Short mmCIF file of C-alpha atoms and ligand atoms in Angstrom, two decimals:
data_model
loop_
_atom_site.label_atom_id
_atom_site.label_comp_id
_atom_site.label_asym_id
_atom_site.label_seq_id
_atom_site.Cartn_x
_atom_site.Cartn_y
_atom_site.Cartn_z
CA UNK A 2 21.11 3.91 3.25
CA UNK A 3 19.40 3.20 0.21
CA UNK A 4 16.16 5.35 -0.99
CA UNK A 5 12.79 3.89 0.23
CA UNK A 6 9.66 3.02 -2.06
CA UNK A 7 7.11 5.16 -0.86
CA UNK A 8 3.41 4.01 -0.20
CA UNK A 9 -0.28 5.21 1.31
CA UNK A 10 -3.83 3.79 1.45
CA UNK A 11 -6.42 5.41 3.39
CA UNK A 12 -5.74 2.93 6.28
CA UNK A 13 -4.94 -0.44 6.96
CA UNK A 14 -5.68 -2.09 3.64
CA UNK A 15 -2.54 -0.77 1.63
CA UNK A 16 -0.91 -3.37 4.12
CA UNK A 17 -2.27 -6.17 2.21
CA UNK A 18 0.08 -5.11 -1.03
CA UNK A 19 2.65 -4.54 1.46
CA UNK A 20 3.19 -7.63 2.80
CA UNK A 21 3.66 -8.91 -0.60
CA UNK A 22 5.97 -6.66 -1.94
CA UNK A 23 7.93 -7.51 1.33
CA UNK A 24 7.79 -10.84 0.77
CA UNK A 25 8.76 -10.08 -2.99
CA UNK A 26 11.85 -7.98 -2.10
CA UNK A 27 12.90 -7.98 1.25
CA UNK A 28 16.02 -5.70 0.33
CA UNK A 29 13.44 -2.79 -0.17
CA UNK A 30 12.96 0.06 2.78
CA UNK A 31 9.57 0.67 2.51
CA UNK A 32 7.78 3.84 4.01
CA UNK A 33 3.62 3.27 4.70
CA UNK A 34 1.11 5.90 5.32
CA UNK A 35 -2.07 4.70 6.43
CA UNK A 36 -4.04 7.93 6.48
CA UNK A 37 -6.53 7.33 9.06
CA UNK A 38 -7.55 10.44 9.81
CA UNK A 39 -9.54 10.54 6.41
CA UNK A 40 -10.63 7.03 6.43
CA UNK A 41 -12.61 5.89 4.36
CA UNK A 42 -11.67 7.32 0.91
CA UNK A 43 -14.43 5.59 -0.53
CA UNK A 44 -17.51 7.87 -0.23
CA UNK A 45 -15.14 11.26 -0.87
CA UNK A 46 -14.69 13.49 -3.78
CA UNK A 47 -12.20 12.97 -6.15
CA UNK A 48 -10.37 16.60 -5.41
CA UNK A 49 -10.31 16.22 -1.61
CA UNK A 50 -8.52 12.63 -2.47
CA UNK A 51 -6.20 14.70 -4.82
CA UNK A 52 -5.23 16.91 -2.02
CA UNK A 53 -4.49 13.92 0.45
CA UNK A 54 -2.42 11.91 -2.10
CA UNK A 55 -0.02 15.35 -3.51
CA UNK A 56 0.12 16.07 0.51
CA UNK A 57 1.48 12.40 1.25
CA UNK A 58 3.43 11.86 -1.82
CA UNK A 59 5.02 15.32 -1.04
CA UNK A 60 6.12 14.41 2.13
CA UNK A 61 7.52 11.09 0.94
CA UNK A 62 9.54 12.44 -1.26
CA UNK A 63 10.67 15.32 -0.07
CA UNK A 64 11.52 14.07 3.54
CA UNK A 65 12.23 10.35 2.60
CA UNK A 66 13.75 10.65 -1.03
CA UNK A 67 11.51 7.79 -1.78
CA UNK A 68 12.70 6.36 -5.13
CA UNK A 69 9.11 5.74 -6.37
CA UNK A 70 5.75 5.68 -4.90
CA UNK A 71 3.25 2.47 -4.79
CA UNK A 72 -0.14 3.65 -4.66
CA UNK A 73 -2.11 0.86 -2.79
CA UNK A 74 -5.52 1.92 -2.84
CA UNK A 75 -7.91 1.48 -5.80
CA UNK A 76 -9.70 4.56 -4.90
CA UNK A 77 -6.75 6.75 -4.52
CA UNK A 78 -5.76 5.63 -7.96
CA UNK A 79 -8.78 6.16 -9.59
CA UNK A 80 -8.84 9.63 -8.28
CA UNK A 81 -5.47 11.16 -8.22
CA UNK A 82 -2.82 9.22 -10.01
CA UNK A 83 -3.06 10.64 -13.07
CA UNK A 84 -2.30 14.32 -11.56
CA UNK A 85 0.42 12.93 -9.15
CA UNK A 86 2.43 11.43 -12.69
CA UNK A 87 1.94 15.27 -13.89
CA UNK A 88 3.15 16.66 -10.41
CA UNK A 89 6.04 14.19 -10.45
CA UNK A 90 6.94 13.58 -13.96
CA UNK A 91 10.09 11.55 -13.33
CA UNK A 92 8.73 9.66 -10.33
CA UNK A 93 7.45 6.46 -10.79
CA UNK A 94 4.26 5.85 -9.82
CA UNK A 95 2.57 2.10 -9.46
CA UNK A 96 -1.41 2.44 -8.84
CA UNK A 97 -4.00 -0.31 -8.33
CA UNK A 98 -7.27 -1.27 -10.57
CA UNK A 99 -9.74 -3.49 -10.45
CA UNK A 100 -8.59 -6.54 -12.17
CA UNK A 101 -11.48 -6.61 -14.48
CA UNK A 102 -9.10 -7.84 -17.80
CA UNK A 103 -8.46 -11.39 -15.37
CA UNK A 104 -12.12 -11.45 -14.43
CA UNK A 105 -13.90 -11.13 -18.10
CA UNK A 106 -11.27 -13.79 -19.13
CA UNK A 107 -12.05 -16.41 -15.66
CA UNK A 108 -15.64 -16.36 -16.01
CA UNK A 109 -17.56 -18.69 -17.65
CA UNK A 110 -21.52 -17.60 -16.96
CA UNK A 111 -20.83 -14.00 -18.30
CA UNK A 112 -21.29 -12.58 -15.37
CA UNK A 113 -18.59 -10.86 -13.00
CA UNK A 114 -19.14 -8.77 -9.83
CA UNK A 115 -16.86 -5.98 -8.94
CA UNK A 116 -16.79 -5.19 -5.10
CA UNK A 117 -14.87 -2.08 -4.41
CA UNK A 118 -15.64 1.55 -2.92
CA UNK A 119 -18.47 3.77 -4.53
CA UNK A 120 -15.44 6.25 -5.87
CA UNK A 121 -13.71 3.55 -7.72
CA UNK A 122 -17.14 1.84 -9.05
CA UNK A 123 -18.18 5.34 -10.53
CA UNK A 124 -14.57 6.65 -11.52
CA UNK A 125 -13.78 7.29 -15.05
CA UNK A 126 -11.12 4.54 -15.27
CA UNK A 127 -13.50 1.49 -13.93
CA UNK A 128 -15.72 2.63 -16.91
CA UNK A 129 -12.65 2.72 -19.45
CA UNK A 130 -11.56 -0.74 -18.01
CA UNK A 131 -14.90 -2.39 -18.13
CA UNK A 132 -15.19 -1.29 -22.14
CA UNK A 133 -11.46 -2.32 -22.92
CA UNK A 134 -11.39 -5.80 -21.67
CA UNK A 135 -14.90 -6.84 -20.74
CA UNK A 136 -16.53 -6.52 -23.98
CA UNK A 137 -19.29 -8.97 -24.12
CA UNK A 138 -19.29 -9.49 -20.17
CA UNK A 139 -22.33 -8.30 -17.48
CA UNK A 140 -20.19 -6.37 -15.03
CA UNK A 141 -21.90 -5.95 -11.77
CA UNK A 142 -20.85 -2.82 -9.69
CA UNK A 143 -20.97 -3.55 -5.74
CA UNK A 144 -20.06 -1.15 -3.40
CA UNK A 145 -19.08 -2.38 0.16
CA UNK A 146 -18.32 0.72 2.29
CA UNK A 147 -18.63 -1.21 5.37
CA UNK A 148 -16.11 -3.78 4.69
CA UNK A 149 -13.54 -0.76 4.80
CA UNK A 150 -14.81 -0.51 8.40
CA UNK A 151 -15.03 -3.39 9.81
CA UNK A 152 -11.16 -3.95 8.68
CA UNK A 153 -10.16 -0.43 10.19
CA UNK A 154 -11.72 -2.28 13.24
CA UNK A 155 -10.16 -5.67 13.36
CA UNK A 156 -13.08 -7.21 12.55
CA UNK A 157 -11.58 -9.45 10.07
CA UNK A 158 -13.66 -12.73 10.96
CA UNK A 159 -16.63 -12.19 13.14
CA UNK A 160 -20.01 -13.15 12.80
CA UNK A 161 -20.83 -9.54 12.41
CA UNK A 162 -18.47 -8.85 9.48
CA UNK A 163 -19.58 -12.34 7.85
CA UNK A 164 -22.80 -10.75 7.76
CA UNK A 165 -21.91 -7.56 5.88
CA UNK A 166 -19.62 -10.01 3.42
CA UNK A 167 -22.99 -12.04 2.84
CA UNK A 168 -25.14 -8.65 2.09
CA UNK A 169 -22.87 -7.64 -0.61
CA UNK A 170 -21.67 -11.09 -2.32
CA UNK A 171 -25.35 -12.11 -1.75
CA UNK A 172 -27.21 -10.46 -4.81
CA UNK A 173 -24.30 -11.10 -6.96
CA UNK A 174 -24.20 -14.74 -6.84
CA UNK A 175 -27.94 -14.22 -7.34
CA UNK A 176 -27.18 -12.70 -10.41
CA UNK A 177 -25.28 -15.68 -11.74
CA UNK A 178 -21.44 -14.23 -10.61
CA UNK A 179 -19.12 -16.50 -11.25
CA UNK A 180 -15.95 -14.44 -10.63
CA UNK A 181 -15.35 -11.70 -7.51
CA UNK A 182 -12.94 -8.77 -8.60
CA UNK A 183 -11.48 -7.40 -5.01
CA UNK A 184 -11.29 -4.16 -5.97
CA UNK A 185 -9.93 -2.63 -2.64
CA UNK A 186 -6.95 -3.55 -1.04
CA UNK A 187 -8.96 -3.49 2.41
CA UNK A 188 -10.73 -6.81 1.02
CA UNK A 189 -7.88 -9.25 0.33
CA UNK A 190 -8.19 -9.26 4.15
CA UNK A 191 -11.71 -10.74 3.82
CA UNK A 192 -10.68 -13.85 1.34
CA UNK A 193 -10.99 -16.33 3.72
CA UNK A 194 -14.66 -15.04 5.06
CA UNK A 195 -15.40 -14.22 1.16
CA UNK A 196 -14.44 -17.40 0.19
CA UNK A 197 -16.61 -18.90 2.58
CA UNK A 198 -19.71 -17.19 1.63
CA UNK A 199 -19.33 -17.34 -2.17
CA UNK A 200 -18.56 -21.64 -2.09
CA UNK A 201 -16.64 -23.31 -4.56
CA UNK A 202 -17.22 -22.59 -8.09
CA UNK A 203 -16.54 -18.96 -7.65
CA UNK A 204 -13.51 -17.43 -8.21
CA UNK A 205 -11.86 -14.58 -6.11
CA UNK A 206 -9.42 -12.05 -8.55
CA UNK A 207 -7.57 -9.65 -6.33
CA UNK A 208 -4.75 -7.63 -7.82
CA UNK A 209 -2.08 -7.44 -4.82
CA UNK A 210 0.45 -9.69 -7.21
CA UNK A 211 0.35 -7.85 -10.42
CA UNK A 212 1.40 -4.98 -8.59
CA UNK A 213 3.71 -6.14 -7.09
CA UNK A 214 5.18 -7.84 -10.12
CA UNK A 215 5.00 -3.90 -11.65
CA UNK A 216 6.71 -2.65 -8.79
CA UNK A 217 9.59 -5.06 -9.65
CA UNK A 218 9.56 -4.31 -13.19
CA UNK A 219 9.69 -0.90 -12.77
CA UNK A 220 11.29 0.35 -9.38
CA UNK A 221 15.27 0.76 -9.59
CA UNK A 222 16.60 -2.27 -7.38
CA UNK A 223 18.06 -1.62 -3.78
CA UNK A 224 21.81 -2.15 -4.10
CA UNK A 225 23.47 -5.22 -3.45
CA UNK A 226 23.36 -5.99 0.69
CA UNK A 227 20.90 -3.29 1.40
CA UNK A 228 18.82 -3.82 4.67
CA UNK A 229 15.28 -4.06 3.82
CA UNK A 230 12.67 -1.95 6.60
CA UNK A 231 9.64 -1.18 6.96
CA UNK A 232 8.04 2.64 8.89
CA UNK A 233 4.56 2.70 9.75
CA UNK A 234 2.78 6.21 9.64
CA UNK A 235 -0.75 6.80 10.92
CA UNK A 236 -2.49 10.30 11.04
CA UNK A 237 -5.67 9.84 12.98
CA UNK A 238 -5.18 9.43 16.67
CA UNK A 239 -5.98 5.67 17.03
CA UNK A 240 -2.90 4.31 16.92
CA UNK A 241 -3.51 0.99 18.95
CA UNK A 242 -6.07 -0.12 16.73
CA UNK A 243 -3.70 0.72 13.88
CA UNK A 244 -0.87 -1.08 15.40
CA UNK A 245 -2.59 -4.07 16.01
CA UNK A 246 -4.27 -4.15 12.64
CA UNK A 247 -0.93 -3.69 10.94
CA UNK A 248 0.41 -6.76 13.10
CA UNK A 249 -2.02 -8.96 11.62
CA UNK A 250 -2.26 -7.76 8.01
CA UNK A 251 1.92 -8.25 7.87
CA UNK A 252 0.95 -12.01 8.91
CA UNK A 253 2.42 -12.54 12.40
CA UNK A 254 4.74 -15.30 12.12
CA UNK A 255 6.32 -14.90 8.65
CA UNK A 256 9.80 -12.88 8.60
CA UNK A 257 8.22 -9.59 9.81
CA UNK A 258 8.63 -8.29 13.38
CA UNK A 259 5.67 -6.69 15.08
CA UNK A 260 5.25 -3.30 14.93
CA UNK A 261 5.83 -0.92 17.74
CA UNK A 262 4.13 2.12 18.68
CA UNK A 263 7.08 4.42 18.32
CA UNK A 264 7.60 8.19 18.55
CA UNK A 265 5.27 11.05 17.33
CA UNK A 266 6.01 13.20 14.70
CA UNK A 267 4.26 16.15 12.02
CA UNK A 268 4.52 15.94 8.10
CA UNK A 269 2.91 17.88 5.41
CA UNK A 270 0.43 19.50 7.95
CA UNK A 271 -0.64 16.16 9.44
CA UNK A 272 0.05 14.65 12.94
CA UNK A 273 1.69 11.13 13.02
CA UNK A 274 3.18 8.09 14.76
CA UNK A 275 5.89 6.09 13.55
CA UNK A 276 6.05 2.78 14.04
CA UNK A 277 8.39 0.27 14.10
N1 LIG B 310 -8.23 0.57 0.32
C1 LIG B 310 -8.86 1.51 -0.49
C2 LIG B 310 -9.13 1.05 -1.90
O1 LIG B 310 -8.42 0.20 -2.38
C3 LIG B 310 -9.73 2.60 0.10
C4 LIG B 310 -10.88 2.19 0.93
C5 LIG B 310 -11.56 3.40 1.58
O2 LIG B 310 -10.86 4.13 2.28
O3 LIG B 310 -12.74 3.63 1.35
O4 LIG B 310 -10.01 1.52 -2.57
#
């Protein structure tokens, strides 16, 4: 069997990249971590998100040989991707930003809003990113810590979770925002609802293709007629609601089979389930 890509987000919203980069290369094993035992990451110090991500990557690659790890989770690589590329030197490592270079290019009012978690907004690499390519450009910084919740939930269209997507897209478009940055891979799960609420005229930049596209350029192929899979790890104990996220995020009805709620195992200290 050929060596999986590894991957982890704090939860469910990794899942959004995933699907892609299934849909991309369906010859690729994939193993997912949705750490939901520490969910959110958002709102969390940098060196407690370090500890999560060497503990996870760790266990990837030491008990799944994974070939390369995709980090899925803007806040997780804000925080600890540089020190996981110094941990594992040879490894590669694919990480997700804020696509602020796309944004400062779309708009045409000068004014772009960035919706992600506080830890990304006020890391060191949104700031480097925002003077590289957005010279010139009013970046708004809008944190949206309970969109990351109301996902974990399920609650990807209700009237409840239309109302937190108004509250945060509300003051930007007041602001003159003509272009939404998705910084969090929990949102692309929102477009539809975001979509909604910002009308037409505004456009929505998420990032889930350009990583993928990295992940092809740089990830060693799966041989010739290897069987593409994907494993499902949760560590909190909500594993229904985890389940049944996953089911819809991997869009029910394309080539994917539900996920099943499958045996119980420990890695790296934590406690999880496998599915599927
Ligand atoms: N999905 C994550 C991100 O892209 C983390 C959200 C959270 O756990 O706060 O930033």
């Amino acid at each position: 069997m050929s060596a999986p890509i590894g991957a982890f987000d704090s939860g469910l919203g990794g899942l959004t990249v995933i699907r892609a980069l299934r849909e991309r290369l369906p010859a690729e094993r994939i193993v997912y971590i949705g750490d939901t035992a520490h969910v959110p990451y958002g709102g969390r110090p940098a060196e407690e998100i370090q500890a999560f991500s060497l503990a996870i990557t760790r266990y990837l690659v030491e008990t799944h040989s994974a070939k390369a790890i995709v980090v899925p989770c803007n806040t997780a690589t804000s925080a600890a991707v540089p020190l996981l590329r110094e941990v594992f030197p040879h490894l590669p490592i694919i990480g997700t930003e804020p696509g602020v270079k796309p944004a400062a290019r779309a708009t045409r009012t000068g004014v772009v809003g960035v919706l992600a978690t506080v830890g990304t907004l006020n890391g060191d690499r949104m700031a480097q990113l925002v003077s590289t390519f957005a010279e010139g450009v009013t970046v708004l910084k809008q944190p949206c810590p309970r969109w990351v919740e109301l996902v974990e939930a399920g609650k990807f269209d209700t009237p409840e979770t239309e109302d937190a997507v108004r509250d945060c897209v509300g003051p930007l478009l007041s602001r003159n925002a003509d272009v939404l940055v998705l910084g969090c891979t929990h949102f692309p799960a929102l477009t539809p609802l975001i979509a909604r609420v910002a009308g037409a005229g505004v456009t929505i930049i998420d990032t889930t293709e350009a990583v993928v596209r990295r992940v092809t350029d740089v990830v060693p192929a799966a041989p010739p007629g290897s069987v593409g899979g994907l494993t499902l790890y949760a560590t909190g104990t909500d594993i229904e609601r985890f389940a049944s996220g996953a089911d819809y995020l991997l869009g029910a009805g394309n080539s994917i089979p539900p996920v099943g709620i499958g045996e119980l195992r420990t890695f790296g200290g934590y406690r999880g389930i496998v599915l599927n």
